[in-house]
Short mmCIF file of C-alpha atoms in Angstrom, two decimals:
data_model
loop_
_atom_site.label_atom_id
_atom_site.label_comp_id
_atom_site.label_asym_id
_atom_site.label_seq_id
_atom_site.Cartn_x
_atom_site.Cartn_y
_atom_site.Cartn_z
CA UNK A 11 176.09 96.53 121.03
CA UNK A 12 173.59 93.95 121.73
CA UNK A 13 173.81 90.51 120.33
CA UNK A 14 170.27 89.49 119.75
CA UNK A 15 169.40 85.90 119.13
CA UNK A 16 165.96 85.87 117.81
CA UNK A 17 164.56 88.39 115.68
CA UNK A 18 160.71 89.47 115.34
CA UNK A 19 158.49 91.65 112.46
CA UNK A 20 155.49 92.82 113.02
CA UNK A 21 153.50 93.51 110.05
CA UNK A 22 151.11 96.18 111.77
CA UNK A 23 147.63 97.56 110.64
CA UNK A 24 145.40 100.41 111.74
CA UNK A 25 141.96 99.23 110.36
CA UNK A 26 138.86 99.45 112.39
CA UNK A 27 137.90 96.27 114.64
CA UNK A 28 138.37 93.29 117.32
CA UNK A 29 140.39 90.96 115.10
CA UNK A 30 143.08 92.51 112.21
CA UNK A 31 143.75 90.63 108.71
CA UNK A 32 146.64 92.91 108.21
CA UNK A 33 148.37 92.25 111.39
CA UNK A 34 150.86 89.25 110.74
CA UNK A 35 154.04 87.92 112.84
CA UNK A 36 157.09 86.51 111.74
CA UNK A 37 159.59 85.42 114.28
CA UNK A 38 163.70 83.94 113.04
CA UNK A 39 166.56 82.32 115.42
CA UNK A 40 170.28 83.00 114.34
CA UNK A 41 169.96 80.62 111.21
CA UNK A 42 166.31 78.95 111.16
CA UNK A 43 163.83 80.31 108.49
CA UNK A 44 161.15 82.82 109.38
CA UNK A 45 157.74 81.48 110.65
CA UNK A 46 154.44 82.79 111.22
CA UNK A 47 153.27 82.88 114.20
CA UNK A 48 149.11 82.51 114.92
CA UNK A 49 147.26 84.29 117.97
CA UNK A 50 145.59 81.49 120.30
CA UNK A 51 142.33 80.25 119.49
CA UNK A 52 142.51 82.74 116.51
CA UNK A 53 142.71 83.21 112.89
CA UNK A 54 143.76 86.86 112.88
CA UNK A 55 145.88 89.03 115.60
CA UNK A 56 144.25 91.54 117.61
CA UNK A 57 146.33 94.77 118.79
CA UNK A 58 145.78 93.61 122.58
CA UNK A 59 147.33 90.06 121.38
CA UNK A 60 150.20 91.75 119.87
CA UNK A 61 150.47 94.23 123.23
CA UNK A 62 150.60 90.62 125.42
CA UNK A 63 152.94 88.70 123.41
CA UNK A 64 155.74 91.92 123.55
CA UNK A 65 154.80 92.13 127.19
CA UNK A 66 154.90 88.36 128.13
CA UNK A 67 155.79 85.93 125.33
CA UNK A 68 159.09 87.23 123.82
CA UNK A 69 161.75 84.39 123.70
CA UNK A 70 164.87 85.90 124.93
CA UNK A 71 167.03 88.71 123.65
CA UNK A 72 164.57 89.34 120.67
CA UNK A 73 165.21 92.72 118.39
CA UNK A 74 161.78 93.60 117.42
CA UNK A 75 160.98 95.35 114.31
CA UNK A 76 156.84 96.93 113.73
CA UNK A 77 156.22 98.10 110.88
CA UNK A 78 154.60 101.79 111.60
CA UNK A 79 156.00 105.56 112.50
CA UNK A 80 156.76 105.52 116.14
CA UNK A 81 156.38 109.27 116.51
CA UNK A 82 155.08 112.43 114.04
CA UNK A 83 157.31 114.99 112.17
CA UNK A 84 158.64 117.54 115.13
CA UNK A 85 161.98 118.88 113.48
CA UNK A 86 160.62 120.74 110.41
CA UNK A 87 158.33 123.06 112.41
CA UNK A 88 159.58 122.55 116.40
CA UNK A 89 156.86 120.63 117.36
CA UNK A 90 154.28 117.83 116.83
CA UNK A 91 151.28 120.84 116.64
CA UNK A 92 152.62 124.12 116.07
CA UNK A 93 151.17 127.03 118.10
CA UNK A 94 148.55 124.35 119.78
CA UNK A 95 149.90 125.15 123.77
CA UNK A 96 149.61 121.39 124.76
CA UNK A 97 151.44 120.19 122.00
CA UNK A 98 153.97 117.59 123.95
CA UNK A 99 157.63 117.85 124.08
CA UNK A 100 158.79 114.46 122.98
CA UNK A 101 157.53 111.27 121.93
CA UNK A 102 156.74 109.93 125.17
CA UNK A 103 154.46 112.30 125.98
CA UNK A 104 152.89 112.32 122.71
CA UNK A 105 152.10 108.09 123.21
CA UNK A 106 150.69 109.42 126.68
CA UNK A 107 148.54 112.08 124.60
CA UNK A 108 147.04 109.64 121.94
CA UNK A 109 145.98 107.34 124.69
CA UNK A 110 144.15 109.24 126.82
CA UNK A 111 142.62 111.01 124.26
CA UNK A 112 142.07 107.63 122.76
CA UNK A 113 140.66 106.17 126.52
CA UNK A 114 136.94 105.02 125.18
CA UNK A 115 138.17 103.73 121.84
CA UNK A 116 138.45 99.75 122.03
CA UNK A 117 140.95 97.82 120.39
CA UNK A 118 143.47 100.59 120.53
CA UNK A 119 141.63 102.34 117.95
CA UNK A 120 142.60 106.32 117.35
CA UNK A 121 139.81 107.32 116.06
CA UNK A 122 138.96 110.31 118.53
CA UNK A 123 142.40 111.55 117.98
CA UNK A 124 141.57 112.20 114.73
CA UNK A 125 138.66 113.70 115.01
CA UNK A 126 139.73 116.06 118.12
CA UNK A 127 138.50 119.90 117.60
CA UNK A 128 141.74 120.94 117.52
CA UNK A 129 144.12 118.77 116.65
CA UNK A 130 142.16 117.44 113.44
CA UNK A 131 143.47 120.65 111.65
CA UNK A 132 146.80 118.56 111.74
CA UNK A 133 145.17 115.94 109.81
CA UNK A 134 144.20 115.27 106.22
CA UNK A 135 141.00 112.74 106.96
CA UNK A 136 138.70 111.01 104.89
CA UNK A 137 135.71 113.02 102.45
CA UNK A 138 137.94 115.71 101.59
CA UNK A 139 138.67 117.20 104.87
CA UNK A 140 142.28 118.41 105.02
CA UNK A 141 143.40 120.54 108.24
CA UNK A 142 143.95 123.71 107.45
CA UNK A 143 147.55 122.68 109.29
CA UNK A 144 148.37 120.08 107.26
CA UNK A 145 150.63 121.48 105.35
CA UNK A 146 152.79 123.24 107.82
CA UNK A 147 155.21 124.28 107.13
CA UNK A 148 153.96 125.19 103.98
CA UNK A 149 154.43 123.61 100.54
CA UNK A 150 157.38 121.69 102.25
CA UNK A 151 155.93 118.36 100.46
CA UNK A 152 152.86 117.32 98.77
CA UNK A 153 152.42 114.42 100.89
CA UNK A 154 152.03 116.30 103.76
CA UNK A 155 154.78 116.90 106.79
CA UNK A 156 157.95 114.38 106.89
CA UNK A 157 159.95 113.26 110.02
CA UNK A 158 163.92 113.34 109.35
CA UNK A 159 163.91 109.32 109.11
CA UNK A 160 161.28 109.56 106.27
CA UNK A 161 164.30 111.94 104.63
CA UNK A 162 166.18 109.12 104.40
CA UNK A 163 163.78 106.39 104.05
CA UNK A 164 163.06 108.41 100.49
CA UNK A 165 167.02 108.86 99.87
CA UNK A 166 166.82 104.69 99.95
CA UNK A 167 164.19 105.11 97.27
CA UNK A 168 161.62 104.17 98.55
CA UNK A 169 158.11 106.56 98.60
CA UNK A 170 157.25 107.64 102.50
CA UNK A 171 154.16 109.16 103.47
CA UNK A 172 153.33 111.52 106.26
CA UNK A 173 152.15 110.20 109.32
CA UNK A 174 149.33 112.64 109.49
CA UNK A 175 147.96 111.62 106.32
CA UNK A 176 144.97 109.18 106.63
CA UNK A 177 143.76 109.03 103.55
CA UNK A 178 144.44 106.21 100.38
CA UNK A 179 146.49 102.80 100.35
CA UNK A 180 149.81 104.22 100.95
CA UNK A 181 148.87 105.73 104.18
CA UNK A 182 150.64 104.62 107.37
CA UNK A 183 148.77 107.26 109.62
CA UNK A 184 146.38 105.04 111.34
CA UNK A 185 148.63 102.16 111.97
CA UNK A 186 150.74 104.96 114.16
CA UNK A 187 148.75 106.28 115.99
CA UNK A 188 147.38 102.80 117.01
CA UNK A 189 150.88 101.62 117.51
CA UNK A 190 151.75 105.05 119.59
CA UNK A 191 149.20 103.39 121.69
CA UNK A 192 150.77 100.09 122.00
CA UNK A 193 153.60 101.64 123.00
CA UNK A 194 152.30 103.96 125.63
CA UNK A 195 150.82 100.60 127.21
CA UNK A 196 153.94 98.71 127.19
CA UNK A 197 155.60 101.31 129.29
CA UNK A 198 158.66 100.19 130.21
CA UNK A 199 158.46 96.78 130.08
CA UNK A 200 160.91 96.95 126.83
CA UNK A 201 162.92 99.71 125.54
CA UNK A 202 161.97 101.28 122.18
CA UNK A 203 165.07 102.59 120.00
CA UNK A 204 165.95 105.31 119.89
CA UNK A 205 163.22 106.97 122.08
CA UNK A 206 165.24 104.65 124.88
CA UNK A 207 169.06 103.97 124.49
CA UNK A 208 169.94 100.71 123.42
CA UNK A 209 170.62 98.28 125.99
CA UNK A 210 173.45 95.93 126.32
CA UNK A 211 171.29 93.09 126.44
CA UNK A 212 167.97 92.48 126.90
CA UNK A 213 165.04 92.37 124.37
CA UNK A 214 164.62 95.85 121.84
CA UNK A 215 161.55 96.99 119.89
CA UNK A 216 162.51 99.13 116.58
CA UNK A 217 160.34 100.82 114.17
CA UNK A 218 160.94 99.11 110.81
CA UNK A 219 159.68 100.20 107.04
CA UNK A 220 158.99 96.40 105.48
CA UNK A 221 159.91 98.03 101.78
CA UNK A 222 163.84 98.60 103.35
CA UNK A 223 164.02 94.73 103.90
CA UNK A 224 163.08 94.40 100.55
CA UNK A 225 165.02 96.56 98.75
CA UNK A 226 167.54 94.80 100.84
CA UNK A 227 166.76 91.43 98.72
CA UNK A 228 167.27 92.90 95.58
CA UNK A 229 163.94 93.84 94.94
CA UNK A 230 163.12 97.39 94.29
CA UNK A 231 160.74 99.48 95.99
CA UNK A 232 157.54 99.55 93.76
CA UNK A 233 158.01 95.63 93.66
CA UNK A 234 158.29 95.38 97.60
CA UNK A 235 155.21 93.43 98.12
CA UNK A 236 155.34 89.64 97.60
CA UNK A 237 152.06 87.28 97.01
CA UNK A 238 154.03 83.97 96.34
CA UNK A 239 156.19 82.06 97.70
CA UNK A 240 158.32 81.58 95.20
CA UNK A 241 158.95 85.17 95.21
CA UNK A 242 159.25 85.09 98.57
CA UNK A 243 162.15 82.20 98.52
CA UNK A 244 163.96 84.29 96.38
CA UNK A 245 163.85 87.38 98.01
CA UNK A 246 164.94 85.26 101.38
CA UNK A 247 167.55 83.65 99.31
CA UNK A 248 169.34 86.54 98.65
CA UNK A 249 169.25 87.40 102.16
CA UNK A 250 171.12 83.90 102.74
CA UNK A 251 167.98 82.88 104.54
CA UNK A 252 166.44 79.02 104.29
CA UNK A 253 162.76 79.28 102.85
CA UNK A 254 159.74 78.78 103.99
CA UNK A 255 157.75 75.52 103.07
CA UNK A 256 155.16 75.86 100.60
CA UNK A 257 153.84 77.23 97.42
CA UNK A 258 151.76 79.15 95.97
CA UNK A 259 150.14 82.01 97.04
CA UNK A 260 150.63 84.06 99.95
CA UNK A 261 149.04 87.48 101.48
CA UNK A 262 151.44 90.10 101.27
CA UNK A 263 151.15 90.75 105.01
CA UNK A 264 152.63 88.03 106.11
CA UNK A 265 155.24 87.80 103.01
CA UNK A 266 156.52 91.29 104.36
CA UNK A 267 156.70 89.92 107.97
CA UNK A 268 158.77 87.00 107.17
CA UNK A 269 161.02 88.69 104.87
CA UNK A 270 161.54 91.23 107.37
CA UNK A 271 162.30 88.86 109.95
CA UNK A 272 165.06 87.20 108.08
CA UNK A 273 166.24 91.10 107.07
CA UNK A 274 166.83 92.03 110.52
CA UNK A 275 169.18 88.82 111.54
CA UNK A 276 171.32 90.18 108.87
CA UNK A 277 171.01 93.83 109.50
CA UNK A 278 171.10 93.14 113.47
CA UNK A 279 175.12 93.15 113.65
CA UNK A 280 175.45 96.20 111.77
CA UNK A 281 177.11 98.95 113.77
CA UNK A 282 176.29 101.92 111.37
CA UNK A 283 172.33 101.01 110.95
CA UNK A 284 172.29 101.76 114.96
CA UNK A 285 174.21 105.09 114.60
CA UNK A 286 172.76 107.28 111.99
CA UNK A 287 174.72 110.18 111.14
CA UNK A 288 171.05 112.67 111.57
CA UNK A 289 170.14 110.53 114.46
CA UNK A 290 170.78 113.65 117.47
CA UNK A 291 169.39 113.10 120.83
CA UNK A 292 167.09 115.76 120.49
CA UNK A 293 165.87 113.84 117.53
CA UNK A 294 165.89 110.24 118.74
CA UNK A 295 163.67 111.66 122.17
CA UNK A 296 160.82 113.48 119.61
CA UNK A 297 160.87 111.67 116.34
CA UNK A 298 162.50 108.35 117.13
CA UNK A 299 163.94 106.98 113.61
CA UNK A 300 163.27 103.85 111.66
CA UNK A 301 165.73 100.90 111.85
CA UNK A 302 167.98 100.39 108.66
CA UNK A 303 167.29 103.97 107.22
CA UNK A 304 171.26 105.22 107.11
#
């Protein structure tokens, strides 16, 4: 197993536009506190900045953790789009997919995606206008369609929704399928568990659900999100982490990032969280699973 020494969260975001408020970074050592870390020349994080710094500004053996679905339900119904004849084969080729589809949207935007003539019938979009596939297979779950890890992320009590739902506050849909494209453009310039086995050594990128780390920290999952520090401190506390400096208040983005941060030094060493007992390799190569989900 690898023994990572620094230990990244990426609090991720799907909204439209050059510059993202709800992107922030956290980055931990092996016993340091979390810090933020700021774009240069920046206030806010673009996608692009996030794609360079995993590409060519990771400190050593980092285990990277962003917060969105890496892949789209395949196991319930055999496939990302049932009876569509292109529908890919794993989650490789689905990344591939989104970006080229995706080619003339800027900032990593997937927007066209969406809104393709076919595969929108996945989709439940904005203004009412939910795919006549969206429910496939049918009346499985309200929400819409659930990958395996999402299984277990509810089992851990927290409240998953469906990747191809796009629609409310809850919804995580957009921040995949803009982070499907980050991850098609990093190639293989770092391995992404499980899609890729885990290396020995060697820098990792996970996918991470920021409500796990809290739960983690006592908290429970409709108090996940975090808006002072004092909160914060606690909830780091309790994950023998040293605070941050500070009070007052504190955007929830980045309260989730640094928490997470300091989550995944602990969870890190953990030989079970890397070996989940539904985690097959038919599953790992199409659905991929979230980090710390057992």
């Amino acid at each position: 197993m690898p023994r990572f020494r620094h230990f990244m969260a990426i609090d991720w975001s799907g909204a439209l536009g050059p510059r993202q408020k709800g992107i922030a970074v956290a980055l931990c050592g092996l016993e340091d506190a979390p810090r933020l870390l700021r774009p240069n020349g920046h206030a806010h994080w673009s996608r692009e900045d996030v794609l360079r710094l995993l590409r060519d500004g990771l400190p050593q053996d980092t285990l990277v953790g962003l917060d969105l679905g890496i892949s789209l339900p395949f196991a319930d119904a055999g496939a990302f789009f049932p009876d569509w004849p292109d529908s890919p084969p794993n989650a490789r080729t689905l990344w591939a997919l989104i970006d080229a589809v995706c080619a003339q949207d800027e900032h990593l935007a997937a927007a066209s995606f969406v809104d393709h003539p076919e595969l929108s019938a996945y989709f439940r979009r904005h203004g009412g206008r939910e795919g006549a596939r969206f429910h496939l297979p049918a009346a499985l779950h309200r929400r819409g369609r659930m990958r395996v890890t999402e299984e277990a992320q509810a089992r851990a009590g927290c409240n998953p929704y469906s990747n191809f739902n796009l629609v409310g506050a809850a919804q995580v849909g957009k921040s995949s399928l803009t982070g499907m494209r980050l991850l098609h453009r990093l190639g293989g310039a770092l391995p992404v568990w499980p899609i890729d086995p885990l290396p020995e050594s060697g820098s990792v990128v996970t996918e991470i659900y920021t409500t796990l780390a809290a739960v983690a920290a006592g908290r429970s999952a409709s108090r996940a999100k975090m808006t002072d520090r004092a909160a914060l401190n606690h909830a780091l506390s309790a994950l023998g982490s040293a605070p941050v400096t500070g009070t007052g208040p504190i955007d929830d983005h980045s309260a989730d990032a640094l928490l997470t941060a300091a989550w995944l030094r602990t969870a890190a060493p953990r030989a079970d969280l890397w070996k989940p007992v539904d985690l097959t390799p038919e599953l790992a190569r199409t659905e991929g699973w979230t980090f710390g989900a057992a």
